[in-house]
mmCIF file of C-alpha atoms in Angstrom:
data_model
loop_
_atom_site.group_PDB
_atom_site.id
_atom_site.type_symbol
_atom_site.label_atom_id
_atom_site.label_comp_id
_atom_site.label_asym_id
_atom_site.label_seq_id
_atom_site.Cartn_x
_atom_site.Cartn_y
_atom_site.Cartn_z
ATOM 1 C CA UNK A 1 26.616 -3.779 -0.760
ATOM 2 C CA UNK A 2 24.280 -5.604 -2.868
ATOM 3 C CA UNK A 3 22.828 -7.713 0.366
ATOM 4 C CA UNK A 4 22.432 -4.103 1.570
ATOM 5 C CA UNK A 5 20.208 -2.965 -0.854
ATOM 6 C CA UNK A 6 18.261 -6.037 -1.346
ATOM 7 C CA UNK A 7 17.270 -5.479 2.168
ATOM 8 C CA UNK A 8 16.276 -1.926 1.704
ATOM 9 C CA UNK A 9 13.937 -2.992 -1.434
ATOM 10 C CA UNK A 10 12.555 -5.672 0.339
ATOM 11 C CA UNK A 11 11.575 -2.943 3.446
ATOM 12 C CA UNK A 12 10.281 -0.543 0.667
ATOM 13 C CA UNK A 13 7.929 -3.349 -1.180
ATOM 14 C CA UNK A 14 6.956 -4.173 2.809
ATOM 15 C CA UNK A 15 6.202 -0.512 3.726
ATOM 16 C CA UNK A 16 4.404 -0.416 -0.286
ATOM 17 C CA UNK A 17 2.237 -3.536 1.049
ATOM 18 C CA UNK A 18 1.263 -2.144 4.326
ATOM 19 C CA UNK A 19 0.632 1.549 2.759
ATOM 20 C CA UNK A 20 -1.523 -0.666 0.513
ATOM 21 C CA UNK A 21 -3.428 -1.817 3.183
ATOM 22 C CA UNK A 22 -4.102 1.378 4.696
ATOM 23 C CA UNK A 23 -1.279 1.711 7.310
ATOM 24 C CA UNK A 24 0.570 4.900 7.019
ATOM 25 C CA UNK A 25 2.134 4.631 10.411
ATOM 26 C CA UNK A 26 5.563 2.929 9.523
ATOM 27 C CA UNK A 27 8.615 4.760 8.072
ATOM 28 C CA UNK A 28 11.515 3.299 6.582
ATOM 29 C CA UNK A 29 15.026 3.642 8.217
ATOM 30 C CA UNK A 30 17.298 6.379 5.910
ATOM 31 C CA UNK A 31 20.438 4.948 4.347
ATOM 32 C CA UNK A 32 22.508 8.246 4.347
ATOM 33 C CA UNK A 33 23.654 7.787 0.754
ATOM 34 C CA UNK A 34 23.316 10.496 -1.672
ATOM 35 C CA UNK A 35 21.718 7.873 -4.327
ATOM 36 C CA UNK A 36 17.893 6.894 -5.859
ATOM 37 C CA UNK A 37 17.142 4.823 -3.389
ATOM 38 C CA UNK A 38 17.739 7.028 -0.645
ATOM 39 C CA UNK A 39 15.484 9.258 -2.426
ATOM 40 C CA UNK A 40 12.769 6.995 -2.816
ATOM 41 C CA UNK A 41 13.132 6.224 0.991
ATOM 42 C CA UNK A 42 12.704 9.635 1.602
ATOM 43 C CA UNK A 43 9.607 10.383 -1.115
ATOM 44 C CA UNK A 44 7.708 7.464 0.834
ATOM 45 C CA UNK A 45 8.174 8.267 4.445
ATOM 46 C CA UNK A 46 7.174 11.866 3.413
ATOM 47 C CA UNK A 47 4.258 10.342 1.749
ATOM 48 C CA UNK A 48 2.861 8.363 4.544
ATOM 49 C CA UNK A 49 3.515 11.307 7.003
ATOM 50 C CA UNK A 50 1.459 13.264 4.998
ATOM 51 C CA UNK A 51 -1.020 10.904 4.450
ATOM 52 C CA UNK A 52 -1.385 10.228 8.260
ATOM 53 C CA UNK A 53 -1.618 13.718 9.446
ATOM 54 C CA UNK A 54 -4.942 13.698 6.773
ATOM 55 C CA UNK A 55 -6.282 10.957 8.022
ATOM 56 C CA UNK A 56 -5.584 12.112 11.891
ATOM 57 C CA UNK A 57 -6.878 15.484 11.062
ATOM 58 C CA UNK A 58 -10.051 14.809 9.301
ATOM 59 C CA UNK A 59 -11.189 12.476 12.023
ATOM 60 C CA UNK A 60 -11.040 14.754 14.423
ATOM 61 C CA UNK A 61 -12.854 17.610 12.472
ATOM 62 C CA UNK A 62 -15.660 15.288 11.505
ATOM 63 C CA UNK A 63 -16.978 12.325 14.173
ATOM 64 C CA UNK A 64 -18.215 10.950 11.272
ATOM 65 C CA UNK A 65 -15.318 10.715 9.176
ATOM 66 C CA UNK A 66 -12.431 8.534 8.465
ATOM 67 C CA UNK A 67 -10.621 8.131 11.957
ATOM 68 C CA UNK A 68 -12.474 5.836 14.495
ATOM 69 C CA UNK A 69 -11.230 3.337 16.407
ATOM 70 C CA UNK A 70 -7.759 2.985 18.287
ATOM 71 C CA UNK A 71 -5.173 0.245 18.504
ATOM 72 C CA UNK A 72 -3.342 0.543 21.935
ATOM 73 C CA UNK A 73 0.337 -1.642 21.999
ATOM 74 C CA UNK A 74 0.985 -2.284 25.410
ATOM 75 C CA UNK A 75 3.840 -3.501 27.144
ATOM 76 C CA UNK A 76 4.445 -4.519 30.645
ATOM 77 C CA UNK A 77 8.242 -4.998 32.395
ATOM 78 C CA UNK A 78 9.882 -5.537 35.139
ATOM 79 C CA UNK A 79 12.147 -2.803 36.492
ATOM 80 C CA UNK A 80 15.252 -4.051 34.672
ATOM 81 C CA UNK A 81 13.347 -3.251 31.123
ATOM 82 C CA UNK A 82 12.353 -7.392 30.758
ATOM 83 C CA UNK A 83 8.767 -7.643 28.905
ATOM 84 C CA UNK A 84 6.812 -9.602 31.139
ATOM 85 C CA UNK A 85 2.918 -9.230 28.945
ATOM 86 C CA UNK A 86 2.233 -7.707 25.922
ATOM 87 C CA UNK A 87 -0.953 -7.069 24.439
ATOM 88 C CA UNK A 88 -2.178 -9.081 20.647
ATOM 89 C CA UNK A 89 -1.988 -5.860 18.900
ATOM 90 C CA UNK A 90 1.267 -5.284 20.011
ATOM 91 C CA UNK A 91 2.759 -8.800 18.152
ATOM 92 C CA UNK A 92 0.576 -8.015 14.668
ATOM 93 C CA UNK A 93 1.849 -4.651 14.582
ATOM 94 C CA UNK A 94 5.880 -5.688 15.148
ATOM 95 C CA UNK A 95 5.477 -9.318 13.666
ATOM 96 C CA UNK A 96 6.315 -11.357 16.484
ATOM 97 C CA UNK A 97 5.025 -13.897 18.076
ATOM 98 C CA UNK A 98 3.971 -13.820 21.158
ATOM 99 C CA UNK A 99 6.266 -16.004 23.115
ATOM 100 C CA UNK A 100 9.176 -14.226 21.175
ATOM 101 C CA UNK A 101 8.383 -10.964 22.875
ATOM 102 C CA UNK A 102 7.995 -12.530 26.363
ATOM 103 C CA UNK A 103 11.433 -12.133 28.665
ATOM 104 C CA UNK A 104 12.782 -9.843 25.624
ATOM 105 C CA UNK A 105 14.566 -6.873 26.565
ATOM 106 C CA UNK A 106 12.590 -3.951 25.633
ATOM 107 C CA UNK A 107 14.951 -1.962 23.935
ATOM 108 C CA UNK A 108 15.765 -4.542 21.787
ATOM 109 C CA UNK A 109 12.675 -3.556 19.360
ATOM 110 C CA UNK A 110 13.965 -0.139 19.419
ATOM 111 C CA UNK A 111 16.352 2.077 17.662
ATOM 112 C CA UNK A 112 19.535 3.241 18.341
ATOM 113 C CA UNK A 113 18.420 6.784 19.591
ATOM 114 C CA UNK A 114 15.409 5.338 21.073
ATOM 115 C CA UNK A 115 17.431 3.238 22.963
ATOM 116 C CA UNK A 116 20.126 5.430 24.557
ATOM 117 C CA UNK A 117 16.429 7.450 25.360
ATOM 118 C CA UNK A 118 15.314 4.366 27.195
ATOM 119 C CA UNK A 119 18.411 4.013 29.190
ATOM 120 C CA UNK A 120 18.442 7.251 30.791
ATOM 121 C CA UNK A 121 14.948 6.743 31.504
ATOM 122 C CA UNK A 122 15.434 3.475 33.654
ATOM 123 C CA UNK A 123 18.328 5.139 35.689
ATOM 124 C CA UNK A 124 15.740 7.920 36.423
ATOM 125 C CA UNK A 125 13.358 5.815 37.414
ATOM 126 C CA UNK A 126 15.626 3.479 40.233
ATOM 127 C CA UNK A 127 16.217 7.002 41.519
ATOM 128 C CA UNK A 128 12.898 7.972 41.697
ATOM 129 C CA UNK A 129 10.989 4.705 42.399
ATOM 130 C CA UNK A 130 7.991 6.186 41.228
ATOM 131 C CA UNK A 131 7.634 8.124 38.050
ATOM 132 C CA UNK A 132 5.600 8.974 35.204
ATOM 133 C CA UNK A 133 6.110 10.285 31.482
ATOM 134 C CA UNK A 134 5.943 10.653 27.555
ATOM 135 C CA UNK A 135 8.308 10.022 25.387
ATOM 136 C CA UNK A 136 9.539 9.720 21.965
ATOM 137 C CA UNK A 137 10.077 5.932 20.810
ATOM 138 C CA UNK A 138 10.991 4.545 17.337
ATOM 139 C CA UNK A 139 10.440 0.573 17.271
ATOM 140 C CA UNK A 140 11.532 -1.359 14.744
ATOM 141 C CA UNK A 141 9.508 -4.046 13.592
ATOM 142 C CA UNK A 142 11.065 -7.781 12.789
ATOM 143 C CA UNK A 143 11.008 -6.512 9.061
ATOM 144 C CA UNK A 144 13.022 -3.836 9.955
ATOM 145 C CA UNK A 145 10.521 -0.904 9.291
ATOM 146 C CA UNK A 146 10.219 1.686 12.020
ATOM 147 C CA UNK A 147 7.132 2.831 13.577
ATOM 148 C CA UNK A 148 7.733 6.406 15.505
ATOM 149 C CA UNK A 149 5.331 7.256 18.373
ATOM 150 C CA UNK A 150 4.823 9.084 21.267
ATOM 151 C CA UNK A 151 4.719 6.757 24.344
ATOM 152 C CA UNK A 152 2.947 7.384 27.568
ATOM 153 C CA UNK A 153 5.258 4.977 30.308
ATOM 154 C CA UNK A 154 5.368 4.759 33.917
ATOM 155 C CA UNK A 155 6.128 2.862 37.089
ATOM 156 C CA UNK A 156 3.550 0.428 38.938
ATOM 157 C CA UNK A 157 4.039 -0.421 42.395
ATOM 158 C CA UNK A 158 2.995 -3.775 43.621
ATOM 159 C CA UNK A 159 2.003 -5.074 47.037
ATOM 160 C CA UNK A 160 5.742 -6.603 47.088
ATOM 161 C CA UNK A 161 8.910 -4.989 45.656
ATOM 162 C CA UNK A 162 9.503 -8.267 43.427
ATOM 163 C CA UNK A 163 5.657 -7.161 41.800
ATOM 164 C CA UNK A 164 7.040 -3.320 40.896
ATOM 165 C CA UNK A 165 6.814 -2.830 36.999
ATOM 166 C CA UNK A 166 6.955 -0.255 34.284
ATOM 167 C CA UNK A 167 3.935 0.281 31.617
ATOM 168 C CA UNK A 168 4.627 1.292 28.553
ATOM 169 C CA UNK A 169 1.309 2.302 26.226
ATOM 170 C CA UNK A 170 1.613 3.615 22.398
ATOM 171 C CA UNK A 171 -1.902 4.775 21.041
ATOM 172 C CA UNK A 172 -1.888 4.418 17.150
ATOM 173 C CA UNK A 173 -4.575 5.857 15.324
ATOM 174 C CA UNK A 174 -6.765 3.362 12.519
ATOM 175 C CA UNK A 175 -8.760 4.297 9.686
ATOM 176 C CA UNK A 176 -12.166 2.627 9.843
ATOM 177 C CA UNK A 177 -13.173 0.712 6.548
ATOM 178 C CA UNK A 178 -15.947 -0.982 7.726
ATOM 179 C CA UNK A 179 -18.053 -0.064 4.648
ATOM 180 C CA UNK A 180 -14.869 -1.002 2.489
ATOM 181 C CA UNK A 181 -13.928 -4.113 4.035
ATOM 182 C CA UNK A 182 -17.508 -5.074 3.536
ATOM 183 C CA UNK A 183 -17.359 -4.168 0.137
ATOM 184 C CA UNK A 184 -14.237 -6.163 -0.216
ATOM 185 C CA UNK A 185 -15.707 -9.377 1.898
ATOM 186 C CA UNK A 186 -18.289 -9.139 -0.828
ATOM 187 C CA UNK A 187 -15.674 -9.905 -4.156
ATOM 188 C CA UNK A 188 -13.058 -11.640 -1.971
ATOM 189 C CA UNK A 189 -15.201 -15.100 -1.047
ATOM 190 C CA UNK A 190 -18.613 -16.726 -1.797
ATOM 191 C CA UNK A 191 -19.462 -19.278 0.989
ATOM 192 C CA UNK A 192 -22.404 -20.386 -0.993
ATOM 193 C CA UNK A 193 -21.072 -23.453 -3.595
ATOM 194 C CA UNK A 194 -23.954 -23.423 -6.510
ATOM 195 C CA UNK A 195 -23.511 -26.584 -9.499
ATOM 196 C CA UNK A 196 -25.145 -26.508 -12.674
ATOM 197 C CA UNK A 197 -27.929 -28.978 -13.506
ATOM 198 C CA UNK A 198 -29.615 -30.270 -16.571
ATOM 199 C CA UNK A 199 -29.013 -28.090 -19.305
ATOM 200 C CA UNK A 200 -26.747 -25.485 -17.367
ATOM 201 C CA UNK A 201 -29.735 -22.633 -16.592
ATOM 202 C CA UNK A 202 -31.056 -24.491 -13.583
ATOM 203 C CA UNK A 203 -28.661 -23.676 -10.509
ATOM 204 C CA UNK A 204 -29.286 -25.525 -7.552
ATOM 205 C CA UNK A 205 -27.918 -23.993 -3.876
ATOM 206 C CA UNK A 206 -25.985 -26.964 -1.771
ATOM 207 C CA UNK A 207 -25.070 -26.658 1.532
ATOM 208 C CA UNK A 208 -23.711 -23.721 2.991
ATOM 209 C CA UNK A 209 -19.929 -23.882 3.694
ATOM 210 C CA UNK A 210 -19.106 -21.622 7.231
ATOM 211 C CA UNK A 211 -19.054 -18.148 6.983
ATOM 212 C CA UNK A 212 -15.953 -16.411 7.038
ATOM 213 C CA UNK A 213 -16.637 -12.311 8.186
ATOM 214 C CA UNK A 214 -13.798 -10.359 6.755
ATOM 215 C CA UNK A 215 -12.195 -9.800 10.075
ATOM 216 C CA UNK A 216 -11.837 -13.081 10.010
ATOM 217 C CA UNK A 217 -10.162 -12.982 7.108
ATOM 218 C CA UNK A 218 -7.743 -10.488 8.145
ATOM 219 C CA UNK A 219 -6.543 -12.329 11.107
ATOM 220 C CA UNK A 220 -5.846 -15.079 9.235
ATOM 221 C CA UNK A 221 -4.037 -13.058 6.666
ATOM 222 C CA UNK A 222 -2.304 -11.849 10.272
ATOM 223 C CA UNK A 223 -1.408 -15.379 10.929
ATOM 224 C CA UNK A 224 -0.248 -15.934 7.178
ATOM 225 C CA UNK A 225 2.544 -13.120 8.089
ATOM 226 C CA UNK A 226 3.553 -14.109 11.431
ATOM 227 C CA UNK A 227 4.316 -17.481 10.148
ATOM 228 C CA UNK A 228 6.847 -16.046 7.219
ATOM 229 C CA UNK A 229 8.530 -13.754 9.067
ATOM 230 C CA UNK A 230 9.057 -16.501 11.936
ATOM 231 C CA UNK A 231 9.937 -19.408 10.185
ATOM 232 C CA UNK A 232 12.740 -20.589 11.877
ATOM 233 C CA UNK A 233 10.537 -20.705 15.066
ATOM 234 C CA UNK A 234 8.300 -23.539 16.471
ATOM 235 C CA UNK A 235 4.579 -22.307 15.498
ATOM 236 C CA UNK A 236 2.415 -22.373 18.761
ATOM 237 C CA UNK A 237 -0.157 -25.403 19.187
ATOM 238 C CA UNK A 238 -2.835 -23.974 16.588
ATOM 239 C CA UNK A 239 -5.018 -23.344 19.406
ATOM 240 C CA UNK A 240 -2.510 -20.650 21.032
ATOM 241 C CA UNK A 241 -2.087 -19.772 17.901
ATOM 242 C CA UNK A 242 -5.354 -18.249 17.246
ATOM 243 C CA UNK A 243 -5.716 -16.810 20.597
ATOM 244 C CA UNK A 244 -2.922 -14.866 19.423
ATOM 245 C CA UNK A 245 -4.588 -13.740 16.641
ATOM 246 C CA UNK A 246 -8.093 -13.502 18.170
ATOM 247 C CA UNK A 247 -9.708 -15.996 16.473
ATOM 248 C CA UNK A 248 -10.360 -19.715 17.217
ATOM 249 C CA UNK A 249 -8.571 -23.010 15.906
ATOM 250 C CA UNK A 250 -11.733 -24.209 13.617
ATOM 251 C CA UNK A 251 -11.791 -20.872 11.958
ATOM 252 C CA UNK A 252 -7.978 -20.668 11.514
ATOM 253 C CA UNK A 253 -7.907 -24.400 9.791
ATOM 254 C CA UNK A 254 -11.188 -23.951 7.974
ATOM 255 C CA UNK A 255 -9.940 -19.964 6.943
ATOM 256 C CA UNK A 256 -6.546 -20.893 5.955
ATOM 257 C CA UNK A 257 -7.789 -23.897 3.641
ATOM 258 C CA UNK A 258 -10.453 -21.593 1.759
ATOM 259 C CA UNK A 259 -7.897 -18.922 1.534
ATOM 260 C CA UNK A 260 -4.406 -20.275 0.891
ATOM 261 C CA UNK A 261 -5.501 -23.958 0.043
ATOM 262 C CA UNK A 262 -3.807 -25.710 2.230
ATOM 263 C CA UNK A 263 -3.404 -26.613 6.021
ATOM 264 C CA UNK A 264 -1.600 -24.086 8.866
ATOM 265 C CA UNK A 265 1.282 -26.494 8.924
ATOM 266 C CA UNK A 266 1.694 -27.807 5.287
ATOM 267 C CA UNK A 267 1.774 -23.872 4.681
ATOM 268 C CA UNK A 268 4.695 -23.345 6.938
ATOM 269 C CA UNK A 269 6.630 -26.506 5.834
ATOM 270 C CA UNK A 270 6.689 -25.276 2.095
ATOM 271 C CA UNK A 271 7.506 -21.380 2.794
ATOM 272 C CA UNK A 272 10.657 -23.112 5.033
ATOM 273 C CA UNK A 273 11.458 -24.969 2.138
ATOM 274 C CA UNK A 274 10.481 -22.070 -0.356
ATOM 275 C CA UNK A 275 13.259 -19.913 1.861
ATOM 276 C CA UNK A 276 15.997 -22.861 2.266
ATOM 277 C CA UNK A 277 15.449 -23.296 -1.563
ATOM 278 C CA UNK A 278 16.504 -19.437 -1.949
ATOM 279 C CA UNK A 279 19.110 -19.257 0.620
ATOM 280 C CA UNK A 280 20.775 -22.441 -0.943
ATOM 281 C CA UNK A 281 21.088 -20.996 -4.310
ATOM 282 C CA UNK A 282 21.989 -17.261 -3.704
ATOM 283 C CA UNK A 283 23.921 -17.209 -0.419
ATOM 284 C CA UNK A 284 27.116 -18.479 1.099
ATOM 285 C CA UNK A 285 25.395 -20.151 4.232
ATOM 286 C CA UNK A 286 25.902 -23.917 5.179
ATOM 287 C CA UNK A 287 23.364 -26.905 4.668
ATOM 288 C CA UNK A 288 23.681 -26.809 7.713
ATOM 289 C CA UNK A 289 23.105 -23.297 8.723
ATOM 290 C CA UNK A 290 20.446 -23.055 6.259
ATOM 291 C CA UNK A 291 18.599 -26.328 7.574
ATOM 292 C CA UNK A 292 18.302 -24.200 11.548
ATOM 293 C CA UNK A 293 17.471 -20.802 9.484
ATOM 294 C CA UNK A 294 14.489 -22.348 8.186
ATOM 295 C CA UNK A 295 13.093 -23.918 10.965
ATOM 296 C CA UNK A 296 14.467 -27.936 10.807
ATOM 297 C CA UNK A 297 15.968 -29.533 14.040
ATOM 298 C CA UNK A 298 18.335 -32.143 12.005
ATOM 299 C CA UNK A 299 19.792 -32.424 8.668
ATOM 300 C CA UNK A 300 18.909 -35.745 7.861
ATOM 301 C CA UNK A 301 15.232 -34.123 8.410
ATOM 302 C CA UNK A 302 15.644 -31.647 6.481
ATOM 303 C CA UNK A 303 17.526 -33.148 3.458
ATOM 304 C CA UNK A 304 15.090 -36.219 3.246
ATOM 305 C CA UNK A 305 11.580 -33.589 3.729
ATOM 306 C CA UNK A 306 13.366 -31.789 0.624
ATOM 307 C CA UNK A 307 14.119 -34.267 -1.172
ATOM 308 C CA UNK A 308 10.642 -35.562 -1.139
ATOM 309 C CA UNK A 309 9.376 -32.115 -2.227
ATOM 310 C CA UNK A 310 11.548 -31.031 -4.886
ATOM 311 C CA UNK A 311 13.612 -34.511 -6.429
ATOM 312 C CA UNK A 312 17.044 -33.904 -5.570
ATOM 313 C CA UNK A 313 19.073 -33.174 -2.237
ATOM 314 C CA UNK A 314 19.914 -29.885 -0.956
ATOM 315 C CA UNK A 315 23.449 -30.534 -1.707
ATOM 316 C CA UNK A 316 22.870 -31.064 -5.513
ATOM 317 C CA UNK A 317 21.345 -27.869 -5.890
ATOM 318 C CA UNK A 318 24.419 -26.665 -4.012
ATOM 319 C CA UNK A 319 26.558 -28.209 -6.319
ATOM 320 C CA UNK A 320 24.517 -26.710 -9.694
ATOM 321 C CA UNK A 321 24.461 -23.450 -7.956
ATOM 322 C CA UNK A 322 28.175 -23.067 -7.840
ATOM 323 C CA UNK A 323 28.832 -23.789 -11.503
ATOM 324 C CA UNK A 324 30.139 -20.924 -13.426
ATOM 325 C CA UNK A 325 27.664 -20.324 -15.838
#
């Protein structure tokens, strides 16, 4: 019970982070208990409905106003329901990466009554052989959050019957905060370095460091999530890695020095340990277990790369962990 609602606070601080941010389009999955954190569940997905249907609204009533761009997740499968191509949006917005996603059954990311949806709609579709529609879909993102949406899907027919496909395209609306994020870009990074000289009220202007915009920023901050909420997976050469994320490696390496201080990969081998750490202390798993969870191929590996970082072996904190207090 208590795993249980540690998950559902960790899905309410995600859904907190991303309302933050100026998403509104996720909801969080009910628990069906008649207790406070149902309720709060049920305040916030209210609240970001609410919020959205502003948003949507006032950007249609005024071309200048808050609503302006689109982000468009789409999927391509085969006629089985196998994702053959997805597009970048589509692994930011569900917090995959993109060779996760490939050869994944669709209705995996969705939800139960999503999914019994989807089924009917494949056996239509072998009858028909050609068929378009919308649809109600609720995916569910690797955090577990659900994103409800409308989905316009249909069948493609290709010059061989081993080419036929389905489409599947969600349309999610985005508030434009181009004169925020500029704002923002302003307070978050200077890419001028100044030094004092002589008595301290001479400044003198070295050499310019790259310029980061903040779109570059946020893809990077993109990148910094993928890589926590995959860390049991092999990251992507870092040049795959920021075609996934739209960028380009020197930005990505430069970007995630300035902003995290520290390299792409050093980042990635201290959340694993970070997690290991965690699950080592407050769960029931295996060394063992825990060394694959978090993303190390042996436990010899693992043991001696901890070791290293923190002083002792993973099987002394074990040990310390188990004492009755």
């Amino acid at each position: 019970m208590d795993k249980l609602r540690k998950m559902d606070l960790n899905k309410i601080n995600k859904m907190l982070m991303e309302m933050a941010s100026g998403n509104f389009f996720y909801r969080l999955e009910r628990t069906g208990n008649h207790d406070n954190l149902e309720s709060i569940i049920l305040v916030l997905n209210m609240l970001a409905e609410e919020i959205q249907e502003i948003l949507i609204h006032q950007g249609y009533a005024n071309l200048n106003g808050i609503v302006k761009h689109l982000i468009q997740l789409n999927f391509l499968l085969d006629m089985q329901g196998v994702i053959k191509g997805v597009n970048k949006s589509t692994c930011l917005t569900l917090s995959y990466l993109h060779e996760d996603l490939l050869k994944k059954r669709f209705d995996a990311l969705l939800n139960t009554k999503s999914k019994k949806r989807w089924t009917k709609y494949l056996k239509k579709i072998g009858k028909k052989g050609f068929y378009e529609t919308s649809m109600e879909l609720t995916f569910v993102s690797k955090e577990g959050l659900l994103l409800p949406h409308t989905c316009h899907i249909g069948s493609c027919e290709g010059q061989h019957t081993q080419d036929n496909g389905i489409w599947v395209t969600v349309i999610l609306f985005s508030k434009d905060r181009k004169e925020r994020d500029e704002l923002q870009r302003q307070d978050i990074i200077s890419y001028k370095e100044k030094k004092t000289t002589g008595s301290g009220n001479e400044l003198k202007t070295t050499k310019n460091r790259p310029k980061l915009s903040f779109e570059d920023i946020r893809k990077i901050r993109e990148g910094r999530n993928l890589i926590l909420n995959n860390l049991e997976k092999d990251l992507p050469s870092l040049r795959d890695f920021a075609l996934q994320l739209g960028t380009n490696e020197f930005k990505l390496k430069y970007g995630f020095k300035e902003l995290f201080g520290t390299s792409v990969y050093r980042f990635l081998l201290q959340e694993r340990l970070r997690k290991a750490k965690m699950l080592i202390q407050y769960t029931d798993f295996t060394i063992k277990t825990i060394a694959y969870k978090t993303g190390f191929k042996s436990i010899p590996h693992f043991s001696r790369v901890y070791k290293k970082t923190y002083g002792y072996a993973p099987s002394e904190l074990r040990k310390i962990s188990r004492k009755d207090p």
